[in-house]
Each structure stands twice: as structure tokens, then as C-alpha cells.
PDB file of C-alpha atoms and ligand atoms in Angstrom:
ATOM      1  CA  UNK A   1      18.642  18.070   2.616  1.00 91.00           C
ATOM      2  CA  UNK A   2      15.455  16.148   2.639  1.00 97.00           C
ATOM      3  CA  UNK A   3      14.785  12.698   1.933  1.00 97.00           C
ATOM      4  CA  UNK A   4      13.261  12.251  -1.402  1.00 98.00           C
ATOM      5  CA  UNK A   5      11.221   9.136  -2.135  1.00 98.00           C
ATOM      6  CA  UNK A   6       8.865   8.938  -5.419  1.00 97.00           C
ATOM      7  CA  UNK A   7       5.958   6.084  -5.225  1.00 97.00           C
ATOM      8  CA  UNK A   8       6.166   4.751  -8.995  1.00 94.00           C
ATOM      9  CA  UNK A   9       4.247   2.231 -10.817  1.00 93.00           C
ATOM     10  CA  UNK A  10       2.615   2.038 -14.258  1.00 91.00           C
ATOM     11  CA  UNK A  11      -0.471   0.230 -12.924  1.00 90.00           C
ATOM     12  CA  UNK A  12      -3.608   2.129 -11.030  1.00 92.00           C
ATOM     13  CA  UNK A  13      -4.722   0.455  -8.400  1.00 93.00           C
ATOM     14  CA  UNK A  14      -1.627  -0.947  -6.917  1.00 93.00           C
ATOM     15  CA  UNK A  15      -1.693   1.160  -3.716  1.00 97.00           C
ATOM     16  CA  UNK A  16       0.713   3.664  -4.422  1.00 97.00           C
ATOM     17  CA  UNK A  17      -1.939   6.677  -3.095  1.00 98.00           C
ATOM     18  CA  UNK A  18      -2.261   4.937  -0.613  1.00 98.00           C
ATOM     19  CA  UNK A  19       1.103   4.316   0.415  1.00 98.00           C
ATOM     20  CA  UNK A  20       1.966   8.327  -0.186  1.00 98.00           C
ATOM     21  CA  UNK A  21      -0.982   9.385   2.783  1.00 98.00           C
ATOM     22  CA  UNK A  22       0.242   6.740   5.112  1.00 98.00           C
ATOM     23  CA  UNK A  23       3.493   6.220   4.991  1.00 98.00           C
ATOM     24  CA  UNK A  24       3.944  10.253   5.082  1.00 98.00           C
ATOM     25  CA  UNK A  25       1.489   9.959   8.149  1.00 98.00           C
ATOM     26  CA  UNK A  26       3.422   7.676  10.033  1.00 98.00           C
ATOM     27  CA  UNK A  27       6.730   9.305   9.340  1.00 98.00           C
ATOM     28  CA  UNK A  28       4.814  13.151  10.911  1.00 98.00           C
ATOM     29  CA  UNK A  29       4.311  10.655  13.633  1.00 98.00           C
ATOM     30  CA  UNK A  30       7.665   9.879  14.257  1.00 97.00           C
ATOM     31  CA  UNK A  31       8.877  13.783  14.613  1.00 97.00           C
ATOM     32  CA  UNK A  32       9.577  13.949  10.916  1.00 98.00           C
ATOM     33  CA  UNK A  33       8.456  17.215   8.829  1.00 98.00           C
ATOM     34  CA  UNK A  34       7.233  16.032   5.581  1.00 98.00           C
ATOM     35  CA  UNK A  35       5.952  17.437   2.083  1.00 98.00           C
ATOM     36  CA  UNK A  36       3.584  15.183  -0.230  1.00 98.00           C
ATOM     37  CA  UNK A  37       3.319  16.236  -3.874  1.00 98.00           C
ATOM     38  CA  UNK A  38       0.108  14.783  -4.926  1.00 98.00           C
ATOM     39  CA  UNK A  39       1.432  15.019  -8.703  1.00 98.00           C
ATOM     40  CA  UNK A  40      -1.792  13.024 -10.078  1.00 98.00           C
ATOM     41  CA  UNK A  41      -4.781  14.715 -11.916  1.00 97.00           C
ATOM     42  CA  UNK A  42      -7.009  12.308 -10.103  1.00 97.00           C
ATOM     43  CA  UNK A  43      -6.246  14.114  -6.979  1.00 98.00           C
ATOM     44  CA  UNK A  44      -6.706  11.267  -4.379  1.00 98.00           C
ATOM     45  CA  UNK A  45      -4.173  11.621  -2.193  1.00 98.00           C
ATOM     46  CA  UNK A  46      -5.059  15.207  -2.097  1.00 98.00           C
ATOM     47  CA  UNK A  47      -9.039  14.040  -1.392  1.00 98.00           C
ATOM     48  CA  UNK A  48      -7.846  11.314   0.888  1.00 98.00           C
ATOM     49  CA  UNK A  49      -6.077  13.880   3.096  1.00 98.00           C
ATOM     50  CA  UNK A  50      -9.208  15.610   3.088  1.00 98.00           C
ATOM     51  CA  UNK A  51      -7.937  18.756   2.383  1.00 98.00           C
ATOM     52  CA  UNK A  52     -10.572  20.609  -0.209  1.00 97.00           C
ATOM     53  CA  UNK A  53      -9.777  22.873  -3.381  1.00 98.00           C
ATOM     54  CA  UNK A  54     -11.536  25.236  -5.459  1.00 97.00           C
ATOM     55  CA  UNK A  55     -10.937  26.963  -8.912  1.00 95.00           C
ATOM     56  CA  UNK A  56      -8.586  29.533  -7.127  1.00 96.00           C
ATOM     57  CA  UNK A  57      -6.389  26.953  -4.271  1.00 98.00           C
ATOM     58  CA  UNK A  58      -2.738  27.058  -6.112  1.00 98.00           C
ATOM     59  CA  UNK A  59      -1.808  23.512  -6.566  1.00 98.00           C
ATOM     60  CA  UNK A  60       0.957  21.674  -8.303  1.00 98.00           C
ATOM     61  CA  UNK A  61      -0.530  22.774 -11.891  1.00 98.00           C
ATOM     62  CA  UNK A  62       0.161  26.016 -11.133  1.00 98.00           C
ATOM     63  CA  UNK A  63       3.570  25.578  -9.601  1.00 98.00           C
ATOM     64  CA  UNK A  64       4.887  23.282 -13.003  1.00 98.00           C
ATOM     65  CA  UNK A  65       3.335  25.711 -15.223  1.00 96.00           C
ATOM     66  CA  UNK A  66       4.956  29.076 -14.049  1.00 95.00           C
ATOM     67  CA  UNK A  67       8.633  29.601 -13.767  1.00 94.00           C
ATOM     68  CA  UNK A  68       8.207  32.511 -11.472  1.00 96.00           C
ATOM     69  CA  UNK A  69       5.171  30.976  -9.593  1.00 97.00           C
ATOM     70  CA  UNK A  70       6.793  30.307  -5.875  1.00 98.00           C
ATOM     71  CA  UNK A  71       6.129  26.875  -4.877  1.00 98.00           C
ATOM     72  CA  UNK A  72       5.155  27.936  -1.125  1.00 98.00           C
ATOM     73  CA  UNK A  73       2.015  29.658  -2.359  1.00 98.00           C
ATOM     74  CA  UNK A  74       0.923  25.874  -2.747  1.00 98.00           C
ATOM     75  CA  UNK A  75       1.833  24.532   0.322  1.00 98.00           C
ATOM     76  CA  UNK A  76      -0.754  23.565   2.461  1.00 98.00           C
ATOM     77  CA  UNK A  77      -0.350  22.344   5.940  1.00 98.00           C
ATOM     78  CA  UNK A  78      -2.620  19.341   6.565  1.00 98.00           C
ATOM     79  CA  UNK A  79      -1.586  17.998   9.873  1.00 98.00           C
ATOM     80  CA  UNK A  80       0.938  18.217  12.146  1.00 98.00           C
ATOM     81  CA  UNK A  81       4.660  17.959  10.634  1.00 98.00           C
ATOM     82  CA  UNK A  82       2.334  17.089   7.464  1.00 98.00           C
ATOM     83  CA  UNK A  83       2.408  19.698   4.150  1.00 98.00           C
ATOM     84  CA  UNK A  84       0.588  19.034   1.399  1.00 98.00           C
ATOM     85  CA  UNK A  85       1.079  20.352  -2.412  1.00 98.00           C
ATOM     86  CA  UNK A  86      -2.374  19.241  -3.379  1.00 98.00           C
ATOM     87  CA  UNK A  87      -3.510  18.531  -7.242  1.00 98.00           C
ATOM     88  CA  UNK A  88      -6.932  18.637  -9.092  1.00 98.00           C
ATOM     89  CA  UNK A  89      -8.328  17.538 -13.047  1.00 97.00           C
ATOM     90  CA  UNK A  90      -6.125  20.824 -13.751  1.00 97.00           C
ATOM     91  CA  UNK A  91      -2.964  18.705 -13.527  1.00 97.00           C
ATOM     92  CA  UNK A  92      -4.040  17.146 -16.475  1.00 96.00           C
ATOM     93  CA  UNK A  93      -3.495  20.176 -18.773  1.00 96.00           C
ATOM     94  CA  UNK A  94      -0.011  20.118 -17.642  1.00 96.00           C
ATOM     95  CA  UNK A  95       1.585  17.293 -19.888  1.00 95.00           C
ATOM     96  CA  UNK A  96       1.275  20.497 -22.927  1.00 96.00           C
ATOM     97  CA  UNK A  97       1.929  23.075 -21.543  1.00 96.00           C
ATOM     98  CA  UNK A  98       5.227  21.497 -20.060  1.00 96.00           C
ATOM     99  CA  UNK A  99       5.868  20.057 -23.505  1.00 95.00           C
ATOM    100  CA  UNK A 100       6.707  23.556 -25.065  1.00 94.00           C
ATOM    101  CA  UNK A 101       8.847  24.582 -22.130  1.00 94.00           C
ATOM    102  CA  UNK A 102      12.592  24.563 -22.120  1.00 92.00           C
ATOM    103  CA  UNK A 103      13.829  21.757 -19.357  1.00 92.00           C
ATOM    104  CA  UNK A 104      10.527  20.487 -19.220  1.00 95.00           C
ATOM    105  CA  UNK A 105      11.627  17.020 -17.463  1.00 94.00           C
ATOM    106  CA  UNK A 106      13.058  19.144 -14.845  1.00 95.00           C
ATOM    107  CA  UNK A 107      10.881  21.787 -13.889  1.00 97.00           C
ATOM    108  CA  UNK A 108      10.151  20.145 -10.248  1.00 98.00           C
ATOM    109  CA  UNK A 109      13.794  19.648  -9.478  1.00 97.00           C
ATOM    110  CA  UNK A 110      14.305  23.520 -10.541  1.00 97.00           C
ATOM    111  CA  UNK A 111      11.014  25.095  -8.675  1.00 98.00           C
ATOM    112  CA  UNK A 112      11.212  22.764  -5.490  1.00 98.00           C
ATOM    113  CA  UNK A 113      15.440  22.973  -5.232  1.00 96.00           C
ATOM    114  CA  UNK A 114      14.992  25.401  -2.050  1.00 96.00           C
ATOM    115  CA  UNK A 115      12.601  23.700  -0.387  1.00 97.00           C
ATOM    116  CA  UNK A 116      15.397  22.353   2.263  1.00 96.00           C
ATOM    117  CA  UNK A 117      12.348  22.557   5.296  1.00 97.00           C
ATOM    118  CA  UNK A 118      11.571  18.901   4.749  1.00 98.00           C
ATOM    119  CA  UNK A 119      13.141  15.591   6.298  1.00 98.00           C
ATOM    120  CA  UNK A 120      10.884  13.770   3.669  1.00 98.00           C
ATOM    121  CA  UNK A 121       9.267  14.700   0.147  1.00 98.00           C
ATOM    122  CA  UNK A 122       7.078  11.958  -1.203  1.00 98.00           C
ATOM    123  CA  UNK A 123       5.795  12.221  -4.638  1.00 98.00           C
ATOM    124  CA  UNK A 124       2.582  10.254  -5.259  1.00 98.00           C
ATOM    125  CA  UNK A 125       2.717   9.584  -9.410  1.00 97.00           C
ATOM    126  CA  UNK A 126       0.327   9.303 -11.684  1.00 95.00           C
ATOM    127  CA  UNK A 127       0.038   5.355 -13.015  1.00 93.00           C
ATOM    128  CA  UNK A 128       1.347   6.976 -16.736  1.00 87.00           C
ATOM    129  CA  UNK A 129       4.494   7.323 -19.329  1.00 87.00           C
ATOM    130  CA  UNK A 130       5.054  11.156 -19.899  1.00 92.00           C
ATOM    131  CA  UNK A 131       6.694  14.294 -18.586  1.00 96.00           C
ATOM    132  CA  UNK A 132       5.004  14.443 -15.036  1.00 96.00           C
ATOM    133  CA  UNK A 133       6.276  11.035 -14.529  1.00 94.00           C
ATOM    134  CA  UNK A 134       9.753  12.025 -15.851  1.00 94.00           C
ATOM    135  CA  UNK A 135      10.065  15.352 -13.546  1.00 96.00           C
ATOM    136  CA  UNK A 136       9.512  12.766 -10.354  1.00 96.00           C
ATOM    137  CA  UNK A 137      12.505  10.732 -11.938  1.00 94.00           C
ATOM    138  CA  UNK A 138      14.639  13.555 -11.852  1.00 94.00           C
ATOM    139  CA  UNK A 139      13.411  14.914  -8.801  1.00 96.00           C
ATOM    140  CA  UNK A 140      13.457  11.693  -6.131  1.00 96.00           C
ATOM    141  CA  UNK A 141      16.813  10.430  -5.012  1.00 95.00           C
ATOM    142  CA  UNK A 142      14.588   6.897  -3.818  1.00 96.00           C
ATOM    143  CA  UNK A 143      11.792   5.084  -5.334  1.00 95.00           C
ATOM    144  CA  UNK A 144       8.881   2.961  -3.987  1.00 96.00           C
ATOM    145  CA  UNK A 145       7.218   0.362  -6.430  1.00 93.00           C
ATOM    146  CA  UNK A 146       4.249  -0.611  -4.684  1.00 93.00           C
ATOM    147  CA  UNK A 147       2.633  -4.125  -6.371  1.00 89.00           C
ATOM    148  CA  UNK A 148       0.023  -6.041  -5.716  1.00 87.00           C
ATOM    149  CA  UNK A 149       0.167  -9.990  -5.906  1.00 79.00           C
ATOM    150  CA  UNK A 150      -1.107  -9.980  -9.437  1.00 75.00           C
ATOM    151  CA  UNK A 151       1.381 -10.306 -12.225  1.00 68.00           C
ATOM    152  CA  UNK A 152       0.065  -7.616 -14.103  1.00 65.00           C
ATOM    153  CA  UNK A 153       1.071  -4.978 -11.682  1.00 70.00           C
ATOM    154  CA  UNK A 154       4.274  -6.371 -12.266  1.00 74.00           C
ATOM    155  CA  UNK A 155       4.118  -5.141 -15.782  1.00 78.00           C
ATOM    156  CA  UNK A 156       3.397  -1.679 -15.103  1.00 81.00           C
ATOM    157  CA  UNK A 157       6.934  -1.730 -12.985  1.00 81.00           C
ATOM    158  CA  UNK A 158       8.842  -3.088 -16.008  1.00 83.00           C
ATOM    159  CA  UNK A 159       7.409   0.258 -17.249  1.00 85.00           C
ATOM    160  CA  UNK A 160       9.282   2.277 -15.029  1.00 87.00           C
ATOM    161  CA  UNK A 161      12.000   0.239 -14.520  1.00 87.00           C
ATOM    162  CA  UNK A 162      12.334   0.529 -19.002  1.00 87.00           C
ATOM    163  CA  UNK A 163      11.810   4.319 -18.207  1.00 87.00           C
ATOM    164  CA  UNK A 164      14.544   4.724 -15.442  1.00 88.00           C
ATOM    165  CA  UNK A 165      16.686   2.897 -17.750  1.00 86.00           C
ATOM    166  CA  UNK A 166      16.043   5.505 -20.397  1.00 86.00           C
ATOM    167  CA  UNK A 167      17.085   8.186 -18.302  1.00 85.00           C
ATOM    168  CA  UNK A 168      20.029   7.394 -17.276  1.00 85.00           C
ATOM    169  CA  UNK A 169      21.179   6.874 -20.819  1.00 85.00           C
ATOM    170  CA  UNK A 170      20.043  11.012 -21.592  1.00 83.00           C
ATOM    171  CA  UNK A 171      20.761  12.279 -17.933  1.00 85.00           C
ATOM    172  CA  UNK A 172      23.683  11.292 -15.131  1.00 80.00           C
ATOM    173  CA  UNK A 173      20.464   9.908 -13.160  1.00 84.00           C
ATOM    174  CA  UNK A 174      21.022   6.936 -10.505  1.00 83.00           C
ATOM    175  CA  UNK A 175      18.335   6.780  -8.212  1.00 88.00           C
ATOM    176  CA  UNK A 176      18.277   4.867  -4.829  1.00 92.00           C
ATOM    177  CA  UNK A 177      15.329   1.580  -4.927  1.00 92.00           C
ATOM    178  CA  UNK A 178      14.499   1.430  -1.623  1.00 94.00           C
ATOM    179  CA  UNK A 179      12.307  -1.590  -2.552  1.00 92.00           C
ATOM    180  CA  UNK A 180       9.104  -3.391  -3.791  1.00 91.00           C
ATOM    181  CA  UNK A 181       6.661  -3.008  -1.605  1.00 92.00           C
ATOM    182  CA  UNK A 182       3.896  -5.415  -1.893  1.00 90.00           C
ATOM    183  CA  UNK A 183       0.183  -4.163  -0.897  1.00 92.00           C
ATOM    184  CA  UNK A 184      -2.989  -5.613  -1.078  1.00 91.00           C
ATOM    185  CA  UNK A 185      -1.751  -9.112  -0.207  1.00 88.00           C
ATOM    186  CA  UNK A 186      -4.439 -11.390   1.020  1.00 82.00           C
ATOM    187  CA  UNK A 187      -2.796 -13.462   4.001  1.00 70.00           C
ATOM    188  CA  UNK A 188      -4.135 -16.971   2.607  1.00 72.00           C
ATOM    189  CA  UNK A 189      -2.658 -16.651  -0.232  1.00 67.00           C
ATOM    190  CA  UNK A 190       0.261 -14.481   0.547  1.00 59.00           C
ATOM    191  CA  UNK A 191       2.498 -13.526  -2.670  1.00 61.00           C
ATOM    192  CA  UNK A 192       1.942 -15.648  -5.317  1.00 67.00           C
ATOM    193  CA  UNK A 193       5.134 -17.865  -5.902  1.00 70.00           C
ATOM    194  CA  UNK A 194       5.287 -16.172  -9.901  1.00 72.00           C
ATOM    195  CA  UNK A 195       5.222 -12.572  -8.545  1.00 72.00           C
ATOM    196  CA  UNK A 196       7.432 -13.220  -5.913  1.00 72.00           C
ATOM    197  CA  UNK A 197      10.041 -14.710  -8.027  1.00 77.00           C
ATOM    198  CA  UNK A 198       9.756 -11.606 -10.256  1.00 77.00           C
ATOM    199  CA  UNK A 199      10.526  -9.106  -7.674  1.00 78.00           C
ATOM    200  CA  UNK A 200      13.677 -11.017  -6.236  1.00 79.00           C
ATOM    201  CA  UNK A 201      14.774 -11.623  -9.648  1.00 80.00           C
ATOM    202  CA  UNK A 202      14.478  -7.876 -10.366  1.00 80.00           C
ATOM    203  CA  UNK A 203      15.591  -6.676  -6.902  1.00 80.00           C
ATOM    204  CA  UNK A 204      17.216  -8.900  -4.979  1.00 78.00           C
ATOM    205  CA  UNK A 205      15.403 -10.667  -1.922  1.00 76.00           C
ATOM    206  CA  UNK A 206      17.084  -7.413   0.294  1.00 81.00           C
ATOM    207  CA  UNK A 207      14.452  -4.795  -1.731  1.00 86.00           C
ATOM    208  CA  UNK A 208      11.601  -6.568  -0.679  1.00 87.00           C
ATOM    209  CA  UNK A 209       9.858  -4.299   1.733  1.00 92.00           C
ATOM    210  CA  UNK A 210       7.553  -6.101   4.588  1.00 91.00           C
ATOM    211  CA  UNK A 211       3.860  -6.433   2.468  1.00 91.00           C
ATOM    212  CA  UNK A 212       0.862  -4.313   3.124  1.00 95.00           C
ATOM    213  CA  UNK A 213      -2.055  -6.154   3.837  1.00 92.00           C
ATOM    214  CA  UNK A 214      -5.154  -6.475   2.555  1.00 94.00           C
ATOM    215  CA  UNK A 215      -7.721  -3.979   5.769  1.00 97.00           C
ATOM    216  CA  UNK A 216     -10.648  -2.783   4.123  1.00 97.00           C
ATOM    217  CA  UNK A 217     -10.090   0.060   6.488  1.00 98.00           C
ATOM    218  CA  UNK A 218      -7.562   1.448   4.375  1.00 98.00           C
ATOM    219  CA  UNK A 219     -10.560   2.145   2.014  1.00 97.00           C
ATOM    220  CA  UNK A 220     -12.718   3.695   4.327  1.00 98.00           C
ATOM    221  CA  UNK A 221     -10.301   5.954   5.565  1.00 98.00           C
ATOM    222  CA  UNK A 222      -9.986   7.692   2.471  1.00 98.00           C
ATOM    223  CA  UNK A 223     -13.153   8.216   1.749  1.00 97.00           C
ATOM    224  CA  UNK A 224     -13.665  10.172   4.955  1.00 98.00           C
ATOM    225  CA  UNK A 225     -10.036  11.598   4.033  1.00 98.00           C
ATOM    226  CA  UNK A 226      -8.569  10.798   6.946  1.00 98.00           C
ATOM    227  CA  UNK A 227      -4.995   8.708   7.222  1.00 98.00           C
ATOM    228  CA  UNK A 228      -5.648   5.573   8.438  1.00 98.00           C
ATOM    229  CA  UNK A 229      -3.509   6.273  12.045  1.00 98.00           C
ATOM    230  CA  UNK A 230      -6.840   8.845  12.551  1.00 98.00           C
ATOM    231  CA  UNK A 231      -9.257   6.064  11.496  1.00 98.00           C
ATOM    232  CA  UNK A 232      -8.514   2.905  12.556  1.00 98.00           C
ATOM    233  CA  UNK A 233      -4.852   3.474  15.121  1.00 98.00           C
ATOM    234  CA  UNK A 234      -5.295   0.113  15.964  1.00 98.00           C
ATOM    235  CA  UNK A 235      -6.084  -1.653  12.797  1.00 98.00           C
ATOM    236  CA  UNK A 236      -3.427  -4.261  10.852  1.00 97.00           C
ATOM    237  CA  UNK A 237      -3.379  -1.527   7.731  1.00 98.00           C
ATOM    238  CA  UNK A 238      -1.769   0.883  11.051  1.00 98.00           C
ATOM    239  CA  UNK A 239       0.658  -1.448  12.037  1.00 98.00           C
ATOM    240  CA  UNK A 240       1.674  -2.082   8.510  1.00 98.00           C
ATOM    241  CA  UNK A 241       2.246   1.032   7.590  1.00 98.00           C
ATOM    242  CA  UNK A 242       3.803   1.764  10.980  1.00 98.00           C
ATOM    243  CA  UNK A 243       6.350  -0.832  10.470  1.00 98.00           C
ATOM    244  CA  UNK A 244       7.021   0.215   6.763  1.00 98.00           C
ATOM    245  CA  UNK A 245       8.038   3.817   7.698  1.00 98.00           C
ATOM    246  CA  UNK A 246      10.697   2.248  10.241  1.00 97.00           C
ATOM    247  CA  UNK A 247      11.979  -0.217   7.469  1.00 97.00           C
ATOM    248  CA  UNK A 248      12.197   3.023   5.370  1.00 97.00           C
ATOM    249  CA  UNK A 249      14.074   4.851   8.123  1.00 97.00           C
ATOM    250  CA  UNK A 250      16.387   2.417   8.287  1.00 96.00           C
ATOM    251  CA  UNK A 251      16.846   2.262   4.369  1.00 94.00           C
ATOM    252  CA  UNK A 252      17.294   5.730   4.072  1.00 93.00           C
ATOM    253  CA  UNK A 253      19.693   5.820   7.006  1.00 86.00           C
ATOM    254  CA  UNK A 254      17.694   7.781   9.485  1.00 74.00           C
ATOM    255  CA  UNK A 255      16.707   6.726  13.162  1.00 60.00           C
ATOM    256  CA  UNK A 256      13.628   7.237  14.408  1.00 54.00           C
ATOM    257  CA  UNK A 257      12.521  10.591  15.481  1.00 58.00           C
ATOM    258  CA  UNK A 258      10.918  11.278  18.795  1.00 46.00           C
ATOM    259  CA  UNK A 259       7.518  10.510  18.643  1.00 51.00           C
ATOM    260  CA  UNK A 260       4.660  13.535  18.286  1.00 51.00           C
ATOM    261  CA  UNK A 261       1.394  14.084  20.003  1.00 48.00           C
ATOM    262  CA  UNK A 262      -0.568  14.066  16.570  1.00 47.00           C
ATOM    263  CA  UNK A 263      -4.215  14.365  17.017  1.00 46.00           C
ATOM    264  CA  UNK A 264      -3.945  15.097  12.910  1.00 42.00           C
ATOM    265  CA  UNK A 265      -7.955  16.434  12.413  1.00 40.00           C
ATOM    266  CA  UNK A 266      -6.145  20.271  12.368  1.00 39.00           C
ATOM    267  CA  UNK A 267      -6.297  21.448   8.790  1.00 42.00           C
ATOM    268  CA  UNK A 268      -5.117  24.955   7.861  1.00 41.00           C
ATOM    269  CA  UNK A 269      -3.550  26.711   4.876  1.00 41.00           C
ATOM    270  CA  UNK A 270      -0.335  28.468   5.436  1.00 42.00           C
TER     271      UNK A 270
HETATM  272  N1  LIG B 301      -3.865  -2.766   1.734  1.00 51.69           N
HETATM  273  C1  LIG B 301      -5.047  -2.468   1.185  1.00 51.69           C
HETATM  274  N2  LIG B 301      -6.162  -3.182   1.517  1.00 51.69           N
HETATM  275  C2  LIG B 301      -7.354  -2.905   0.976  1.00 51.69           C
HETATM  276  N3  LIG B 301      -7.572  -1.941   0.065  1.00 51.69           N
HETATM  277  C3  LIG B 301      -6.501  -1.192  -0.317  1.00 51.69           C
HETATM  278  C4  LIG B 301      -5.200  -1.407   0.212  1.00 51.69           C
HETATM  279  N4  LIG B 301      -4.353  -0.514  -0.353  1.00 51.69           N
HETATM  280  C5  LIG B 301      -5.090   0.224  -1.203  1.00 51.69           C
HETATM  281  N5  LIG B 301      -6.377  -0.176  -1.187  1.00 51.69           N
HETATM  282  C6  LIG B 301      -7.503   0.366  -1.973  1.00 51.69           C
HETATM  283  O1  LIG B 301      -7.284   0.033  -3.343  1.00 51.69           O
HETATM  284  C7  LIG B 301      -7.654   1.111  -4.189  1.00 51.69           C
HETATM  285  C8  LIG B 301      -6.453   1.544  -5.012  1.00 51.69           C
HETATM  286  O2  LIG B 301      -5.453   2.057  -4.156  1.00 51.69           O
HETATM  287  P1  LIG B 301      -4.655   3.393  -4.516  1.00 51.69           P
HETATM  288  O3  LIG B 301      -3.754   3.677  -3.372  1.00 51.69           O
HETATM  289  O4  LIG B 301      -5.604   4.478  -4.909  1.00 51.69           O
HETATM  290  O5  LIG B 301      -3.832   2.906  -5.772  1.00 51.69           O
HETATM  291  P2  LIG B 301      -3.071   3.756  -6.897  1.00 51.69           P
HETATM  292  O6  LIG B 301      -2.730   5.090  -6.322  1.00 51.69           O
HETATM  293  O7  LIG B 301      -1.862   2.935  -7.229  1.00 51.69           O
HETATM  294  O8  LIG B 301      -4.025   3.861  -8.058  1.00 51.69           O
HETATM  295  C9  LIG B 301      -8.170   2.207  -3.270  1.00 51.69           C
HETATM  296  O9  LIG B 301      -9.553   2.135  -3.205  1.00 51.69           O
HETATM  297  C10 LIG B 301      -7.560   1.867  -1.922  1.00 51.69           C
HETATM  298  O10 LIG B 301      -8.350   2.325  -0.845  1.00 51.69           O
HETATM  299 MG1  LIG B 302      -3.151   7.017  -7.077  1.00 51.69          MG
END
């Protein structure tokens, strides 16, 4: 069965998009086969993968919106061990038309429950309360809160954290927090001492998962979607990312995986 890991906060801007391309990216690296589910209608992981789509490429819209629409008509391979369900502004019409559907917080659990291929599916979310956000709930078995050092994107996690809560009052739903993972954090000033608090209060100091830096490469990357192993191997955001996919390995319980020639600038659909 594959790993299932959901990258969840309330607040834009906090890295999660980020985290989704390169954290997948390293894990392909490693020998793993992995599936991202871009399940925002800003598209950016999709974008920041590079991987282009037009008014007819089936993306996770379509796949939430039909019952007998077969997920695999959406999967796109992107790079090596690397699959992609991509997303577009179409996404955003979903929140309706799931709202009149029977099961609607579960259609991603029903339409992706043979997809057995994967070691890993990561879900990039959408920073927002509503059904999308409650289908990756019930879908991921582990969740990722990416924060940055400002307090306020510590409010958009006691969101999710009020939200998980909710759920497992309405559904048997106990999912796995692999940790807080800080991003963005500016070396001089390192965590500030408030959030830092926050997230051991709320976690424990065990769920604290080694920081993200701040590497305006990370950026840059995206913009020529590429991950940021492809444009800039040797760069701090690399070796953070690198090091966060073995500290997930290890949380998840998996060892490392042989290590692939990746030359990742192969895009194809299936
Ligand atoms: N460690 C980092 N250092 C510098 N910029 C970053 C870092 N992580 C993310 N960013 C940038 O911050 C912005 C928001 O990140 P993103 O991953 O899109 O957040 P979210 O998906 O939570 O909205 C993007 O422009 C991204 O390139
Ligand atoms: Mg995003």
C-alpha cells in the first residue's frame, strides 16, 4: 500500500507547494515511485513541475467530478519514478459540484482506492476550509504542516488542526502527524522563540521536522518549473529537502531506496 502524506495548512504562502515538488523529487531520487495530487485551483505545483495543460488535459477536476471517470486517464508521468495528477482554475468549480454528490468528503479515497502502484502519494492542498480540503483528510494516512517563522502561519494550522478534530468526531479518522515542518526560516533569526514554543506545545519537540531554509533558488526553480534537485543540485534548499525526505523515511518506517540515475528534464503523458 502506498505511503500517503497530505501537506496541510490554512495559510498561502507557507511553503507547502513547495514542499509537495521537492520532497516528492527527492523521494523519485531515492528509488521511490511517487504520485502528487496537485489538488489546488492555483495549479502551482502542477506549473512548477512544468508540466503544461490545456482545456482538454484530464486533471483532478475531472477525476472528483465523475464517478465513472478512471483516475489513470489523469496521470501524467513527469519524471522519472515521478506521476503527476495535475490541476488548473477548473478545480475551483469543484467545491459545487461535489457539494450535491453523495459521499462527497470521500470521493478521492473512493476513485484513487486502487491506485496500489505508488510507494508515496502526496497531496498538495489548497490553503482553504471546504470539501477538497476534507477529501485529503480522509484520504492521507500522514500529514505535513509546513510553517513559516511568523505566528500567523501558525493560525492557519490551528485551522486544520480544529478541522481534523472535527472529523474524527463524524468519521473513525486518526491520521499519522509526521510533523511541523518549518520553511522559510532565515538562519539569523532562526525560529522565533513564540512560534517555536507553539509547535512543541502542539506537537511535542519529536514532530519537529529539520527547517527549510530560506534559498531564493527555491523560487527560481519554479518559475522555470523545474524541482530544485534539476536547478540548483548543489544548493542549501537541495540539501534541505534531501535531508527532509530521509527524516520522512524514517518517520514513515521506510529505508532508503537505492538511489536512481534521474536526469528528471523527460516529460511525457502516459
Ligand atoms: N525555503 C524557501 N526559501 C525561499 N522562498 C521559498 C521557500 N519556500 C517557498 N518559497 C517561496 O515562497 C512562495 C510561497 O511558497 P509556496 O510553496 O507556493 O506556498 P503555499 O503552497 O503554501 O502557498 C513561493 O514563491 C515559493 O517559491
Ligand atoms: Mg500552494
Amino acid at each position: 500500500m502506498p505511503i500517503t502524506i497530505q501537506i496541510q495548512n490554512f495559510k498561502g504562502g507557507v511553503g507547502k507547494t513547495t514542499t509537495s515538488i521537492n520532497l516528492a523529487a527527492s523521494l523519485a531520487r531515492k528509488g521511490n515511485k511517487v504520485l502528487v495530487v496537485d489538488l489546488d485551483h492555483q495549479g502551482n505545483t502542477t506549473k512548477g513541475l512544468g508540466y503544461e495543460v490545456n482545456e482538454k488535459t484530464p486533471t483532478i477536476f475531472h477525476v472528483l467530478k465523475d464517478i465513472d471517470f478512471d483516475y489513470l486517464n489523469a496521470v501524467a508521468t513527469v519524471r522519472v519514478n515521478f506521476d503527476l495528477i495535475p490541476s488548473d482554475s477548473r478545480t475551483a468549480g469543484l467545491e459545487d459540484i461535489l457539494h450535491s454528490m453523495p459521499r462527497r468528503e470521500e470521493m478521492l479515497k473512493i476513485k484513487l482506492k486502487d491506485a496500489k502502484e505508488w510507494d508515496f502519494i502526496i497531496l498538495d492542498c489548497p490553503p482553504a476550509h471546504g470539501l477538497i480540503h476534507l477529501n485529503a483528510l480522509l484520504f492521507a494516512e500522514h500529514i505535513i504542516f509546513p510553517v513559516t517563522p511568523e505566528v500567523w502561519s501558525y493560525d492557519g494550522l490551528e485551522g486544520v488542526l480544529g478541522s481534523i478534530k472535527r472529523m474524527q468526531k463524524y468519521f473513525n479518522y486518526r491520521p499519522n502527524i509526521i510533523g511541523a515542518l518549518p520553511t522559510i526560516v532565515d538562519e539569523r533569526y532562526s525560529l522565533t522563540s513564540e512560534v517555536k514554543q507553539l509547535l512543541e506545545q502542539t506537537f511535542g519537540n519529536e514532530k519537529l521536522l529539520p527547517s527549510i531554509r530560506t534559498d531564493a533558488k527555491l523560487k527560481n526553480s519554479q518559475k522555470q518549473g523545474k524541482t530544485i534537485f534539476e536547478f540548483a543540485p548543489r544548493s542549501r534548499a537541495a540539501a534541505d529537502y534531501e535531508r527532509l525526505a530521509e527524516e520522512v523515511l524514517k518517520r514513515v518506517g521506510l529505508k532508503k531506496k537505492r538511489k536512481v540515475n534521474n536526469n528528471g528534464d523527460k516529460k511525457k503523458q502516459r
